Amino acid sequence: MPHQGMGNTRHSLPVRAAPSAQAKVVGRLAPVHVTPESGQGSEEGWRVEFDITGYSHGWFRITHATPPGAPYGDPPPRGYPKTYSGTGWIRASDAGGAYANSQMPVRRLLSYPHVDAPGEPPGTDVAGPDGALSIDGTLVRLFACSANWALTESRDGRRGWWRGICSNQVTNCS
């Protein structure tokens, strides 16, 4: 499941050999890269994108990280901090993304990762005109993942499962 880095935007983010703050640092993810073109996708600049391939106790195993802006033809300049593309672990709180337009039967956060799971309607500040969870700018935090599902928190403070997280910084993956 692809995701984008959030976390610290001024400094490189450590990627560790194991899901622990004491584990060896095997590489780093570059900080946010701001250019005139980056305003097209992210208000704060381009972020590193990566695939999440596992989860353990508050940590995501990641791989295939790409430098910020590179997938959009706006890569960082020479001399910019490098992005580690190998496999390693980052804190779940340092990953982000957006709710993907995954054609869920009911667009709300669910109590467990299954399309038939019960869920609460979203708060009015994150609901679209149809009363469903708006997928634009409402994902605040990722907690865990299971296959193509993510345990998330929306801007209204509700926590639940959503199928499909979008890492694309210029679309909602429709």
PDB file of C-alpha atoms in Angstrom:
ATOM      1  CA  MET A   1       0.000   0.000   0.000  1.00  0.00           C
ATOM      2  CA  PRO A   2       1.696   3.244  -1.071  1.00  0.00           C
ATOM      3  CA  HIS A   3       1.940   6.120   1.380  1.00  0.00           C
ATOM      4  CA  GLN A   4       3.700   9.396   1.766  1.00  0.00           C
ATOM      5  CA  GLY A   5       5.928  10.618   4.535  1.00  0.00           C
ATOM      6  CA  MET A   6       4.573  13.168   6.975  1.00  0.00           C
ATOM      7  CA  GLY A   7       6.552  13.572  10.172  1.00  0.00           C
ATOM      8  CA  ASN A   8       9.415  16.015  10.465  1.00  0.00           C
ATOM      9  CA  THR A   9       9.421  18.294   7.438  1.00  0.00           C
ATOM     10  CA  ARG A  10      12.802  20.034   7.964  1.00  0.00           C
ATOM     11  CA  HIS A  11      15.118  17.084   8.563  1.00  0.00           C
ATOM     12  CA  SER A  12      15.675  13.662   7.060  1.00  0.00           C
ATOM     13  CA  LEU A  13      13.669  10.895   8.685  1.00  0.00           C
ATOM     14  CA  PRO A  14      15.595   7.834   9.937  1.00  0.00           C
ATOM     15  CA  VAL A  15      14.706   4.417   8.519  1.00  0.00           C
ATOM     16  CA  ARG A  16      15.613   1.678  11.001  1.00  0.00           C
ATOM     17  CA  ALA A  17      16.633  -1.982  10.615  1.00  0.00           C
ATOM     18  CA  ALA A  18      13.902  -3.132  13.045  1.00  0.00           C
ATOM     19  CA  PRO A  19      10.705  -1.685  14.552  1.00  0.00           C
ATOM     20  CA  SER A  20      12.449   0.034  17.456  1.00  0.00           C
ATOM     21  CA  ALA A  21      13.853   3.485  18.213  1.00  0.00           C
ATOM     22  CA  GLN A  22      17.027   1.696  19.356  1.00  0.00           C
ATOM     23  CA  ALA A  23      17.488  -0.216  16.083  1.00  0.00           C
ATOM     24  CA  LYS A  24      20.314   0.700  13.720  1.00  0.00           C
ATOM     25  CA  VAL A  25      19.563   3.464  11.196  1.00  0.00           C
ATOM     26  CA  VAL A  26      19.903   1.894   7.724  1.00  0.00           C
ATOM     27  CA  GLY A  27      19.021   5.012   5.739  1.00  0.00           C
ATOM     28  CA  ARG A  28      17.047   8.231   5.717  1.00  0.00           C
ATOM     29  CA  LEU A  29      14.025   9.702   3.928  1.00  0.00           C
ATOM     30  CA  ALA A  30      14.593  13.189   2.523  1.00  0.00           C
ATOM     31  CA  PRO A  31      12.665  16.111   4.043  1.00  0.00           C
ATOM     32  CA  VAL A  32       9.825  17.922   2.255  1.00  0.00           C
ATOM     33  CA  HIS A  33      10.992  19.605  -0.955  1.00  0.00           C
ATOM     34  CA  VAL A  34       9.346  22.948  -1.761  1.00  0.00           C
ATOM     35  CA  THR A  35       9.319  24.326  -5.312  1.00  0.00           C
ATOM     36  CA  PRO A  36       6.877  26.524  -7.265  1.00  0.00           C
ATOM     37  CA  GLU A  37       5.489  23.311  -8.832  1.00  0.00           C
ATOM     38  CA  SER A  38       5.007  21.574  -5.462  1.00  0.00           C
ATOM     39  CA  GLY A  39       2.096  23.893  -4.715  1.00  0.00           C
ATOM     40  CA  GLN A  40       0.126  21.978  -7.342  1.00  0.00           C
ATOM     41  CA  GLY A  41      -0.139  18.956  -5.076  1.00  0.00           C
ATOM     42  CA  SER A  42       0.757  19.705  -1.498  1.00  0.00           C
ATOM     43  CA  GLU A  43       0.371  22.954   0.390  1.00  0.00           C
ATOM     44  CA  GLU A  44       3.671  22.342   2.140  1.00  0.00           C
ATOM     45  CA  GLY A  45       5.750  20.839  -0.686  1.00  0.00           C
ATOM     46  CA  TRP A  46       6.555  17.422  -2.101  1.00  0.00           C
ATOM     47  CA  ARG A  47       6.981  14.501   0.286  1.00  0.00           C
ATOM     48  CA  VAL A  48       8.768  11.172  -0.080  1.00  0.00           C
ATOM     49  CA  GLU A  49       6.477   8.358  -1.248  1.00  0.00           C
ATOM     50  CA  PHE A  50       6.952   4.693  -0.288  1.00  0.00           C
ATOM     51  CA  ASP A  51       5.213   1.324  -0.075  1.00  0.00           C
ATOM     52  CA  ILE A  52       4.182  -0.029   3.322  1.00  0.00           C
ATOM     53  CA  THR A  53       4.777  -3.771   3.452  1.00  0.00           C
ATOM     54  CA  GLY A  54       4.254  -4.544   7.126  1.00  0.00           C
ATOM     55  CA  TYR A  55       3.279  -3.302  10.561  1.00  0.00           C
ATOM     56  CA  SER A  56       4.510  -4.039  14.088  1.00  0.00           C
ATOM     57  CA  HIS A  57       3.647  -2.254  17.340  1.00  0.00           C
ATOM     58  CA  GLY A  58       3.434   1.316  16.013  1.00  0.00           C
ATOM     59  CA  TRP A  59       5.980   0.888  13.214  1.00  0.00           C
ATOM     60  CA  PHE A  60       5.542   0.480   9.441  1.00  0.00           C
ATOM     61  CA  ARG A  61       7.952  -1.564   7.323  1.00  0.00           C
ATOM     62  CA  ILE A  62       8.569   0.415   4.138  1.00  0.00           C
ATOM     63  CA  THR A  63      10.340  -0.050   0.818  1.00  0.00           C
ATOM     64  CA  HIS A  64      10.680   1.595  -2.615  1.00  0.00           C
ATOM     65  CA  ALA A  65      10.828   5.177  -1.318  1.00  0.00           C
ATOM     66  CA  THR A  66      11.111   7.816  -4.034  1.00  0.00           C
ATOM     67  CA  PRO A  67      12.673  11.265  -3.618  1.00  0.00           C
ATOM     68  CA  PRO A  68      10.177  14.072  -2.949  1.00  0.00           C
ATOM     69  CA  GLY A  69       8.686  15.388  -6.200  1.00  0.00           C
ATOM     70  CA  ALA A  70      10.403  12.785  -8.407  1.00  0.00           C
ATOM     71  CA  PRO A  71       7.150  10.991  -9.414  1.00  0.00           C
ATOM     72  CA  TYR A  72       5.787  14.369 -10.611  1.00  0.00           C
ATOM     73  CA  GLY A  73       8.759  15.484 -12.696  1.00  0.00           C
ATOM     74  CA  ASP A  74       9.972  17.906 -10.014  1.00  0.00           C
ATOM     75  CA  PRO A  75      12.847  16.045  -8.282  1.00  0.00           C
ATOM     76  CA  PRO A  76      15.051  17.689  -5.675  1.00  0.00           C
ATOM     77  CA  PRO A  77      18.304  19.293  -6.860  1.00  0.00           C
ATOM     78  CA  ARG A  78      21.757  17.735  -6.604  1.00  0.00           C
ATOM     79  CA  GLY A  79      23.035  17.976  -3.081  1.00  0.00           C
ATOM     80  CA  TYR A  80      19.550  17.603  -1.548  1.00  0.00           C
ATOM     81  CA  PRO A  81      19.451  14.900   1.166  1.00  0.00           C
ATOM     82  CA  LYS A  82      19.180  11.459  -0.426  1.00  0.00           C
ATOM     83  CA  THR A  83      16.198   9.143  -0.006  1.00  0.00           C
ATOM     84  CA  TYR A  84      16.850   5.554   1.083  1.00  0.00           C
ATOM     85  CA  SER A  85      14.873   3.224  -1.185  1.00  0.00           C
ATOM     86  CA  GLY A  86      15.612  -0.076   0.568  1.00  0.00           C
ATOM     87  CA  THR A  87      13.558  -1.856   3.202  1.00  0.00           C
ATOM     88  CA  GLY A  88      13.351  -0.579   6.762  1.00  0.00           C
ATOM     89  CA  TRP A  89      11.049   0.669   9.526  1.00  0.00           C
ATOM     90  CA  ILE A  90       9.571   4.078  10.366  1.00  0.00           C
ATOM     91  CA  ARG A  91       7.205   5.102  13.142  1.00  0.00           C
ATOM     92  CA  ALA A  92       3.572   4.876  12.034  1.00  0.00           C
ATOM     93  CA  SER A  93       3.124   8.499  13.136  1.00  0.00           C
ATOM     94  CA  ASP A  94       5.636   9.544  10.441  1.00  0.00           C
ATOM     95  CA  ALA A  95       3.508   8.149   7.588  1.00  0.00           C
ATOM     96  CA  GLY A  96       0.566   9.845   5.961  1.00  0.00           C
ATOM     97  CA  GLY A  97      -1.595  10.000   2.901  1.00  0.00           C
ATOM     98  CA  ALA A  98      -5.198  10.638   1.967  1.00  0.00           C
ATOM     99  CA  TYR A  99      -8.341   8.561   1.883  1.00  0.00           C
ATOM    100  CA  ALA A 100      -8.423   6.965  -1.560  1.00  0.00           C
ATOM    101  CA  ASN A 101     -11.561   6.994  -3.640  1.00  0.00           C
ATOM    102  CA  SER A 102     -11.858   3.224  -3.214  1.00  0.00           C
ATOM    103  CA  GLN A 103     -15.543   2.924  -4.079  1.00  0.00           C
ATOM    104  CA  MET A 104     -16.446   1.696  -0.595  1.00  0.00           C
ATOM    105  CA  PRO A 105     -20.170   0.892  -0.370  1.00  0.00           C
ATOM    106  CA  VAL A 106     -20.566   3.363   2.504  1.00  0.00           C
ATOM    107  CA  ARG A 107     -17.970   6.130   2.850  1.00  0.00           C
ATOM    108  CA  ARG A 108     -17.333   6.195   6.585  1.00  0.00           C
ATOM    109  CA  LEU A 109     -14.702   4.859   8.944  1.00  0.00           C
ATOM    110  CA  LEU A 110     -15.499   1.283   9.908  1.00  0.00           C
ATOM    111  CA  SER A 111     -15.042  -0.574  13.199  1.00  0.00           C
ATOM    112  CA  TYR A 112     -12.918  -3.326  11.610  1.00  0.00           C
ATOM    113  CA  PRO A 113     -11.350  -3.916   8.157  1.00  0.00           C
ATOM    114  CA  HIS A 114     -14.286  -5.322   6.184  1.00  0.00           C
ATOM    115  CA  VAL A 115     -16.771  -3.569   3.876  1.00  0.00           C
ATOM    116  CA  ASP A 116     -19.720  -4.904   5.902  1.00  0.00           C
ATOM    117  CA  ALA A 117     -18.348  -3.689   9.268  1.00  0.00           C
ATOM    118  CA  PRO A 118     -20.438  -1.174  11.190  1.00  0.00           C
ATOM    119  CA  GLY A 119     -19.261   2.414  11.351  1.00  0.00           C
ATOM    120  CA  GLU A 120     -20.389   5.805  12.508  1.00  0.00           C
ATOM    121  CA  PRO A 121     -21.326   8.610  10.128  1.00  0.00           C
ATOM    122  CA  PRO A 122     -18.629  11.285   9.922  1.00  0.00           C
ATOM    123  CA  GLY A 123     -18.880  14.573  11.795  1.00  0.00           C
ATOM    124  CA  THR A 124     -20.391  17.501   9.939  1.00  0.00           C
ATOM    125  CA  ASP A 125     -17.004  19.195   9.468  1.00  0.00           C
ATOM    126  CA  VAL A 126     -15.669  16.243   7.411  1.00  0.00           C
ATOM    127  CA  ALA A 127     -18.866  15.065   5.724  1.00  0.00           C
ATOM    128  CA  GLY A 128     -19.555  15.863   2.099  1.00  0.00           C
ATOM    129  CA  PRO A 129     -22.943  17.107   0.832  1.00  0.00           C
ATOM    130  CA  ASP A 130     -24.170  13.494   0.698  1.00  0.00           C
ATOM    131  CA  GLY A 131     -23.308  12.898   4.385  1.00  0.00           C
ATOM    132  CA  ALA A 132     -20.427  10.531   3.539  1.00  0.00           C
ATOM    133  CA  LEU A 133     -16.833  11.056   4.653  1.00  0.00           C
ATOM    134  CA  SER A 134     -15.114  13.535   2.354  1.00  0.00           C
ATOM    135  CA  ILE A 135     -11.855  12.055   1.071  1.00  0.00           C
ATOM    136  CA  ASP A 136     -10.232  15.444   0.474  1.00  0.00           C
ATOM    137  CA  GLY A 137      -7.920  16.549   3.269  1.00  0.00           C
ATOM    138  CA  THR A 138      -9.655  14.746   6.117  1.00  0.00           C
ATOM    139  CA  LEU A 139      -7.133  12.003   6.981  1.00  0.00           C
ATOM    140  CA  VAL A 140      -5.068  13.166   9.968  1.00  0.00           C
ATOM    141  CA  ARG A 141      -3.172  10.088  11.135  1.00  0.00           C
ATOM    142  CA  LEU A 142      -2.370   6.482  10.265  1.00  0.00           C
ATOM    143  CA  PHE A 143      -2.168   3.997  13.148  1.00  0.00           C
ATOM    144  CA  ALA A 144      -1.894   0.532  11.578  1.00  0.00           C
ATOM    145  CA  CYS A 145      -2.575  -1.438   8.421  1.00  0.00           C
ATOM    146  CA  SER A 146      -3.974  -4.808   7.432  1.00  0.00           C
ATOM    147  CA  ALA A 147      -3.684  -5.786   3.742  1.00  0.00           C
ATOM    148  CA  ASN A 148      -5.187  -2.839   1.815  1.00  0.00           C
ATOM    149  CA  TRP A 149      -6.944  -1.403   4.902  1.00  0.00           C
ATOM    150  CA  ALA A 150      -5.610   1.290   7.234  1.00  0.00           C
ATOM    151  CA  LEU A 151      -6.638   2.226  10.769  1.00  0.00           C
ATOM    152  CA  THR A 152      -6.901   6.005  10.639  1.00  0.00           C
ATOM    153  CA  GLU A 153      -8.083   9.130  12.395  1.00  0.00           C
ATOM    154  CA  SER A 154     -10.079  11.729  10.506  1.00  0.00           C
ATOM    155  CA  ARG A 155     -10.046  15.474  11.102  1.00  0.00           C
ATOM    156  CA  ASP A 156     -13.191  15.203  13.275  1.00  0.00           C
ATOM    157  CA  GLY A 157     -11.285  12.963  15.736  1.00  0.00           C
ATOM    158  CA  ARG A 158     -13.028   9.738  14.729  1.00  0.00           C
ATOM    159  CA  ARG A 159     -10.907   6.631  14.444  1.00  0.00           C
ATOM    160  CA  GLY A 160     -11.676   3.687  12.159  1.00  0.00           C
ATOM    161  CA  TRP A 161     -10.705   1.533   9.184  1.00  0.00           C
ATOM    162  CA  TRP A 162     -10.660   2.701   5.551  1.00  0.00           C
ATOM    163  CA  ARG A 163      -9.941   0.609   2.471  1.00  0.00           C
ATOM    164  CA  GLY A 164      -7.283   2.210   0.301  1.00  0.00           C
ATOM    165  CA  ILE A 165      -4.947   5.044   1.178  1.00  0.00           C
ATOM    166  CA  CYS A 166      -3.728   7.337  -1.591  1.00  0.00           C
ATOM    167  CA  SER A 167      -0.141   8.545  -1.669  1.00  0.00           C
ATOM    168  CA  ASN A 168      -0.501  10.497  -4.907  1.00  0.00           C
ATOM    169  CA  GLN A 169       0.062  14.138  -4.013  1.00  0.00           C
ATOM    170  CA  VAL A 170      -1.905  15.578  -6.935  1.00  0.00           C
ATOM    171  CA  THR A 171      -5.029  13.343  -7.093  1.00  0.00           C
ATOM    172  CA  ASN A 172      -7.250  11.217  -4.822  1.00  0.00           C
ATOM    173  CA  CYS A 173      -6.381   8.003  -6.719  1.00  0.00           C
ATOM    174  CA  SER A 174      -9.793   7.742  -8.382  1.00  0.00           C
TER     175      SER A 174
END
